[in-house]
Short mmCIF file of C-alpha atoms in Angstrom, two decimals:
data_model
loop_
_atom_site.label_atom_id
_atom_site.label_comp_id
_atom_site.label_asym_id
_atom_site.label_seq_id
_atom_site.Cartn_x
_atom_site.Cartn_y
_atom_site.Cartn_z
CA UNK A 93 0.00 0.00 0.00
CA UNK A 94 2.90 2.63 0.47
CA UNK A 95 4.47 2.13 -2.62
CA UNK A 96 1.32 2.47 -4.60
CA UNK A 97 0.69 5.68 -2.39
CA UNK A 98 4.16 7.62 -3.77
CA UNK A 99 3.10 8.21 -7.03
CA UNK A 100 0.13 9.89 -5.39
CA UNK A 101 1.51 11.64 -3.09
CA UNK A 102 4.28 12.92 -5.43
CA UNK A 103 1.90 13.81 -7.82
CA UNK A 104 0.30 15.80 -5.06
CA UNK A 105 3.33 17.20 -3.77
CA UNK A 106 4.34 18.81 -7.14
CA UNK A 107 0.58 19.89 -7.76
CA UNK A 108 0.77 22.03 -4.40
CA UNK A 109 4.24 23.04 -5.23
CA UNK A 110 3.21 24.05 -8.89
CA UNK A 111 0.65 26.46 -6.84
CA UNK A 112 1.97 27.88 -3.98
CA UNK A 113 5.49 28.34 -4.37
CA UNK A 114 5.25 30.93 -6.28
CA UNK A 115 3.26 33.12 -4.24
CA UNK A 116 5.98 32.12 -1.19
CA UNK A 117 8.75 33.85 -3.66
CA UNK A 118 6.20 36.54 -4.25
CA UNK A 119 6.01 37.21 -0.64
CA UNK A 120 9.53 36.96 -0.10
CA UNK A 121 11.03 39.20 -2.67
CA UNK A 122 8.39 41.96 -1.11
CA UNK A 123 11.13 42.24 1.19
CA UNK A 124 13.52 42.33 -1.27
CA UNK A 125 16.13 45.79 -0.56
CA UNK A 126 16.60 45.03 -4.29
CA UNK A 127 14.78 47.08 -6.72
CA UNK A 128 15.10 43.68 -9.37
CA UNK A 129 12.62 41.45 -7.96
CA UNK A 130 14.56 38.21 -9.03
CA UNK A 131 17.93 39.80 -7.12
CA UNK A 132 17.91 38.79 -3.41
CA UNK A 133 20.99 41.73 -1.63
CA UNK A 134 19.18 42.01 1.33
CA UNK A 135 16.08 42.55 3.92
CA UNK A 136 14.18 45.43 3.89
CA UNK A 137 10.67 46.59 4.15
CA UNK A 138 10.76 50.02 2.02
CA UNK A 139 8.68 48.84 -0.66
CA UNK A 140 6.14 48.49 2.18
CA UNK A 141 6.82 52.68 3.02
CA UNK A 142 7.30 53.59 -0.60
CA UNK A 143 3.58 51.43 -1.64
CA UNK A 144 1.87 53.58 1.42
CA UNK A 145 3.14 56.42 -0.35
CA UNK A 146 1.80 55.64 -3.99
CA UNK A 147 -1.10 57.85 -4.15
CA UNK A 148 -2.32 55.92 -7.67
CA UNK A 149 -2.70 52.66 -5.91
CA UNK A 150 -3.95 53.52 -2.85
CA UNK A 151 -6.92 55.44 -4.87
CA UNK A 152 -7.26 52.49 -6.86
CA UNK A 153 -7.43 49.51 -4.38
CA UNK A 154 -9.87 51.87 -2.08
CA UNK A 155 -11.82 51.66 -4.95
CA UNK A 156 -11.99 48.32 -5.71
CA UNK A 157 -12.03 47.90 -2.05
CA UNK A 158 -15.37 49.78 -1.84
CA UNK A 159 -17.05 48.33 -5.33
CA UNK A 160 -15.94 44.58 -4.04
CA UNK A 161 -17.99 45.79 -0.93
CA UNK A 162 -21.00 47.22 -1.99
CA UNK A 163 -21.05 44.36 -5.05
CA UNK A 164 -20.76 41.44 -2.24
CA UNK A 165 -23.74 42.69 -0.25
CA UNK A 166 -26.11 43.36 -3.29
CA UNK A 167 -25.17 39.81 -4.91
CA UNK A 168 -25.80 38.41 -1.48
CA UNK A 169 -28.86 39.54 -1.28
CA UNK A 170 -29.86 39.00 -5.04
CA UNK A 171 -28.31 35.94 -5.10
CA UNK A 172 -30.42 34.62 -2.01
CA UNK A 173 -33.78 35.65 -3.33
CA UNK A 174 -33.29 33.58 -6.77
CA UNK A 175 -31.76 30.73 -4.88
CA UNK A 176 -35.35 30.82 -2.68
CA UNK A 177 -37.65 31.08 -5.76
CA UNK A 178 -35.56 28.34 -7.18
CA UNK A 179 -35.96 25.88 -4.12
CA UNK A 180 -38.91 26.58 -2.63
CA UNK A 181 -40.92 27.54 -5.74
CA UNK A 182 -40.32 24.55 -7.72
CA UNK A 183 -43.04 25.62 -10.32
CA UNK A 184 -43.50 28.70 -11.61
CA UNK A 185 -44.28 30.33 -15.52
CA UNK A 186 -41.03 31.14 -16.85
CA UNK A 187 -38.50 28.64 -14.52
CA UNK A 188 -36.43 27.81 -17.29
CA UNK A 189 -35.84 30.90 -18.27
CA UNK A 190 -35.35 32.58 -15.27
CA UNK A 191 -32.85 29.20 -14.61
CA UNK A 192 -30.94 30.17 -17.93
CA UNK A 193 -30.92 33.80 -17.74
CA UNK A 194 -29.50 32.95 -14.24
CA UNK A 195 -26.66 30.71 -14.55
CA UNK A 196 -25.74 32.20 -18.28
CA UNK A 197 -22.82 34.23 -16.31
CA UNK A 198 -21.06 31.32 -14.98
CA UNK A 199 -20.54 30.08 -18.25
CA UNK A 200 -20.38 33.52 -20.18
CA UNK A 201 -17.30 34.89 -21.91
CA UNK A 202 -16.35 38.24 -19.78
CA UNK A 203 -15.61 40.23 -22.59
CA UNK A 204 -18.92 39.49 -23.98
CA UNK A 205 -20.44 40.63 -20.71
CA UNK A 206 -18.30 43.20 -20.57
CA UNK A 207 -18.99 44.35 -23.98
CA UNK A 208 -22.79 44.02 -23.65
CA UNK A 209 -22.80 46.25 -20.39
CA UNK A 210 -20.87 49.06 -22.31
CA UNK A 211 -23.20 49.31 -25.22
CA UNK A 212 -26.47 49.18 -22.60
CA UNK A 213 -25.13 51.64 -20.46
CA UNK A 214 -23.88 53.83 -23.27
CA UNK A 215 -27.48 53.73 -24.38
CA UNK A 216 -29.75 54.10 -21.61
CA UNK A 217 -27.46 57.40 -20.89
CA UNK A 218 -28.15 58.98 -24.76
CA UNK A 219 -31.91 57.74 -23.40
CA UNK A 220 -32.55 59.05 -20.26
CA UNK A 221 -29.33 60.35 -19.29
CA UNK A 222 -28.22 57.78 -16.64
CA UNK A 223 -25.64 56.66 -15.81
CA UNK A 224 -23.87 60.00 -15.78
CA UNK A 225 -20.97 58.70 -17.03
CA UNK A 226 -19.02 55.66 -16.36
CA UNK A 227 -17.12 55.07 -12.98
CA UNK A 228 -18.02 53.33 -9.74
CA UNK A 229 -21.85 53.33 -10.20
CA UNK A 230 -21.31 51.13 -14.01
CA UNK A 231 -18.67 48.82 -12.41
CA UNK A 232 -20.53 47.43 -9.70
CA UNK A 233 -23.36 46.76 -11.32
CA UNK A 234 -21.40 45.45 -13.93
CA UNK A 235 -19.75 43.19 -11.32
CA UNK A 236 -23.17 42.49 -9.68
CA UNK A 237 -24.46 41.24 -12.52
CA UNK A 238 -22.14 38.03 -12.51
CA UNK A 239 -21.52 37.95 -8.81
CA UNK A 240 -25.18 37.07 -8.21
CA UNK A 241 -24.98 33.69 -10.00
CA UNK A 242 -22.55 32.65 -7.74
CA UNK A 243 -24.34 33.17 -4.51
CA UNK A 244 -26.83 31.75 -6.25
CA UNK A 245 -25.38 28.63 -6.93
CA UNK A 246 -23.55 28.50 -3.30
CA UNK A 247 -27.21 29.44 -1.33
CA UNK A 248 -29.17 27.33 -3.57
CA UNK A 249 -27.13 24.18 -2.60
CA UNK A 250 -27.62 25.18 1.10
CA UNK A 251 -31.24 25.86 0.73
CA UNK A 252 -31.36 22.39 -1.25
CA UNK A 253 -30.06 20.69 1.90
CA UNK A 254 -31.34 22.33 4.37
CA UNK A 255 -33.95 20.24 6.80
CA UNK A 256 -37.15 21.94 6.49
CA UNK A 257 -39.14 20.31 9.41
CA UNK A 258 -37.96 23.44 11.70
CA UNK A 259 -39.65 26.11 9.67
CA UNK A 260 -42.43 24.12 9.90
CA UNK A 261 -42.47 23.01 13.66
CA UNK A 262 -42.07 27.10 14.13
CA UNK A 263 -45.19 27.89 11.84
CA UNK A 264 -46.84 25.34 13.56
CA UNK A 265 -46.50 27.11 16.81
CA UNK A 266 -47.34 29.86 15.66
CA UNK A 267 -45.12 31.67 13.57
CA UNK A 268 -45.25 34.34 10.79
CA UNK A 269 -43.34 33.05 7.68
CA UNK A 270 -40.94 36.04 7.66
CA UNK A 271 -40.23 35.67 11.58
CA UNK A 272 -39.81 31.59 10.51
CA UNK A 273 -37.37 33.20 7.72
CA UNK A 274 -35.35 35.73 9.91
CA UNK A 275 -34.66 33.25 13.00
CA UNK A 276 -34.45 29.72 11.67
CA UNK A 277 -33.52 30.02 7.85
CA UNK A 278 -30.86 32.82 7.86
CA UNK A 279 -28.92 31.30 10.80
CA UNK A 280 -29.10 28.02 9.15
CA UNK A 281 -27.67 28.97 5.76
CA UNK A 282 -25.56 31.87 7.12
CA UNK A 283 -21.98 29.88 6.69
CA UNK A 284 -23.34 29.88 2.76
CA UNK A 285 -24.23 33.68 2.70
CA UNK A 286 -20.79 34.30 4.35
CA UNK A 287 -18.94 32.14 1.55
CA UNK A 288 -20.82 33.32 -1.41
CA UNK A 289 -20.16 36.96 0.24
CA UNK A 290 -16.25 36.26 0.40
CA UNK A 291 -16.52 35.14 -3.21
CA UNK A 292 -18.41 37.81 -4.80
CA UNK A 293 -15.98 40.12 -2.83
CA UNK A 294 -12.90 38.04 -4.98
CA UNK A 295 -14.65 38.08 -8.01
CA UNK A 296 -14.74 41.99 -7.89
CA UNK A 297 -11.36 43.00 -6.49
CA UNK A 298 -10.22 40.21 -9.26
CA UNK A 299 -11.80 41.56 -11.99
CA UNK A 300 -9.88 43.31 -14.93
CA UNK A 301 -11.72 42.34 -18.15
CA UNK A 302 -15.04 43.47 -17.32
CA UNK A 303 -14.15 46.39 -15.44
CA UNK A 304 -11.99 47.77 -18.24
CA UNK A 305 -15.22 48.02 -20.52
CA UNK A 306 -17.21 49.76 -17.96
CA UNK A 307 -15.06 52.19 -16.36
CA UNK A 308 -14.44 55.67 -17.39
CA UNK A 309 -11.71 58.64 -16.81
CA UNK A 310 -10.89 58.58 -12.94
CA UNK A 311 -12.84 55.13 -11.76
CA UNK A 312 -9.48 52.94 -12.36
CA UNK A 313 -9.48 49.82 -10.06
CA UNK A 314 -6.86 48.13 -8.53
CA UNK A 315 -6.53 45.32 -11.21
CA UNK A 316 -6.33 47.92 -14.22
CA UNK A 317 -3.43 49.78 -12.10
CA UNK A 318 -1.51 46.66 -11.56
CA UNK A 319 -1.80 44.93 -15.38
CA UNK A 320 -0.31 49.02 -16.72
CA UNK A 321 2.38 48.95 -14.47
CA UNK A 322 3.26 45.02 -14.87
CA UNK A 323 3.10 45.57 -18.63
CA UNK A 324 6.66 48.28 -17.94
CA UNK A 325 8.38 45.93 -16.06
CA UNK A 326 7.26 44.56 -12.20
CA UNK A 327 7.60 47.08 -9.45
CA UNK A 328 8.82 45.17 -5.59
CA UNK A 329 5.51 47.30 -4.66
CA UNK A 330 2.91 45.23 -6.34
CA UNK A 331 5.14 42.18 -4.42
CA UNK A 332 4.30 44.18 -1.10
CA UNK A 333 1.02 44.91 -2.56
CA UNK A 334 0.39 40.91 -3.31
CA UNK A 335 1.48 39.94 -0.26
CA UNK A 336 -0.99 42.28 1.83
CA UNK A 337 -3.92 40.72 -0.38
CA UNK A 338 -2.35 37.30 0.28
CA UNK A 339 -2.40 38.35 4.09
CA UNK A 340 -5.82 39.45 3.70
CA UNK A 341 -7.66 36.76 2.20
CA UNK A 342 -6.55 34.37 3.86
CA UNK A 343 -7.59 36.03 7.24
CA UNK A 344 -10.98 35.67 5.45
CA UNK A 345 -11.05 32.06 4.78
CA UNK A 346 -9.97 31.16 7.78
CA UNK A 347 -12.76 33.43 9.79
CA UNK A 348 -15.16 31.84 7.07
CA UNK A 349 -13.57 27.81 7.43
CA UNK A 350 -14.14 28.91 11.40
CA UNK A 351 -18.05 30.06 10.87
CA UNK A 352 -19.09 27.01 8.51
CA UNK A 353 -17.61 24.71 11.17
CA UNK A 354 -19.56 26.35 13.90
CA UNK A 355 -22.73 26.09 11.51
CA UNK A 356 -22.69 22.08 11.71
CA UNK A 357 -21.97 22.50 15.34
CA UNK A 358 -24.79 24.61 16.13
CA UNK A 359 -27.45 22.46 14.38
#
């Protein structure tokens, strides 16, 4: 049984390799005194200083910071309310099509999406003059647009599993369906809303394809910073910048590994 498990594990070994390695390098040439990210002379944490002091990327990731934000909490809460028509109204005129129109941005091209959203918003504003422009207000919906099928797909699995016999024990005693929904069915499913949250929240600060259609003059997200600069040669800040956003998320999936545990737990 061992020997047949080394080609496994070896294969598994240079799979995990493959992935994270490079990040660890990443993360250690952000303290690189060097200004040649593949020339180790020495420790230092400048880049760190002289990254606080880049005004253009600060702008730029509190932007994407606050569209990843605001996109994460409307997808939630977008994404939940299809997921719920999906499960608990299993027949209803126009299911397939609200199915399809659903899950077509999972599977979607984004620079079709992208595309699309530019010529829409470029028309309703010769129309009725909104959106003013293109710029935070474009991107996130342009973000929440794709975002949503992903909670949806993470709640609706939830919902899907979810043992139903405690909504009904509490309408049997008594109570209103929305009380039933706000005190048995959100705790239940809340280690899903918390996931599909964390992911919307990636798929926004991620983004560069469809946020390059959308945006206009002065709404330039983190992403769209980072791909210019790469493009003349890699800066040791975007390794200082990486490795804060490395830092970052995973603080986030371990506070969301924590909560989904709990969830299990709690039931």
């Amino acid at each position: 049984m061992r020997r047949r498990r080394w080609p496994l594990l070896t294969v598994l070994a240079f799979g995990y390799a493959f992935l994270y390695v490079p990040i660890l390098l990443l993360i250690i040439y952000s303290f690189n005194e060097s200004r040649l990210v593949t020339v180790w002379t020495g420790f230092s944490t400048k880049w760190y200083v002289e990254l606080f002091r880049n005004q253009q990327l600060l702008d730029a990731a509190w932007l994407s910071v606050r569209i990843a934000a605001v996109n994460a909490t409307l997808a939630v809460v977008l994404g939940t309310l299809a997921a719920n028509a999906l499960v608990r109204h299993r027949h209803f005129r126009g299911r397939t099509g609200f199915e399809l129109l659903l899950t077509a941005p999972l599977v979607m091209p984004d620079v079709i999406i992208g595309l699309s959203l530019l010529l829409l918003f470029v028309a309703m504003q010769h129309t009725i003059g909104w959106p003013d422009g293109r710029g935070f207000t474009t991107i996130t919906i342009a973000h929440v647009t794709f975002s949503m099928a992903y909670v949806a797909v993470v709640v609706r699995a939830r919902l899907s599993q979810m043992d139903r016999s405690l909504e009904e024990a509490a309408m049997d005693l008594g109570a209103r369906p929305l009380r039933v929904y706000l005190t048995i069915t959100l705790p239940l499913i809340a280690p899903a809303l918390l996931s599909g949250w964390l992911l919307a929240f990636t798929l926004s600060l991620d983004d560069l394809v469809i946020a390059s259609f959308v945006a206009g003059p002065g709404s330039t997200t983190l992403p769209m910073v980072i791909y210019s600069s790469v493009r003349m040669g890699v800066s040791p800040q975007i390794n200082a910048l990486a490795t804060i956003i490395v830092a970052v998320v995973t603080l986030a999936v371990v506070i969301a590994g924590i909560s989904m545990r709990r969830g299990p737990e709690a039931r």
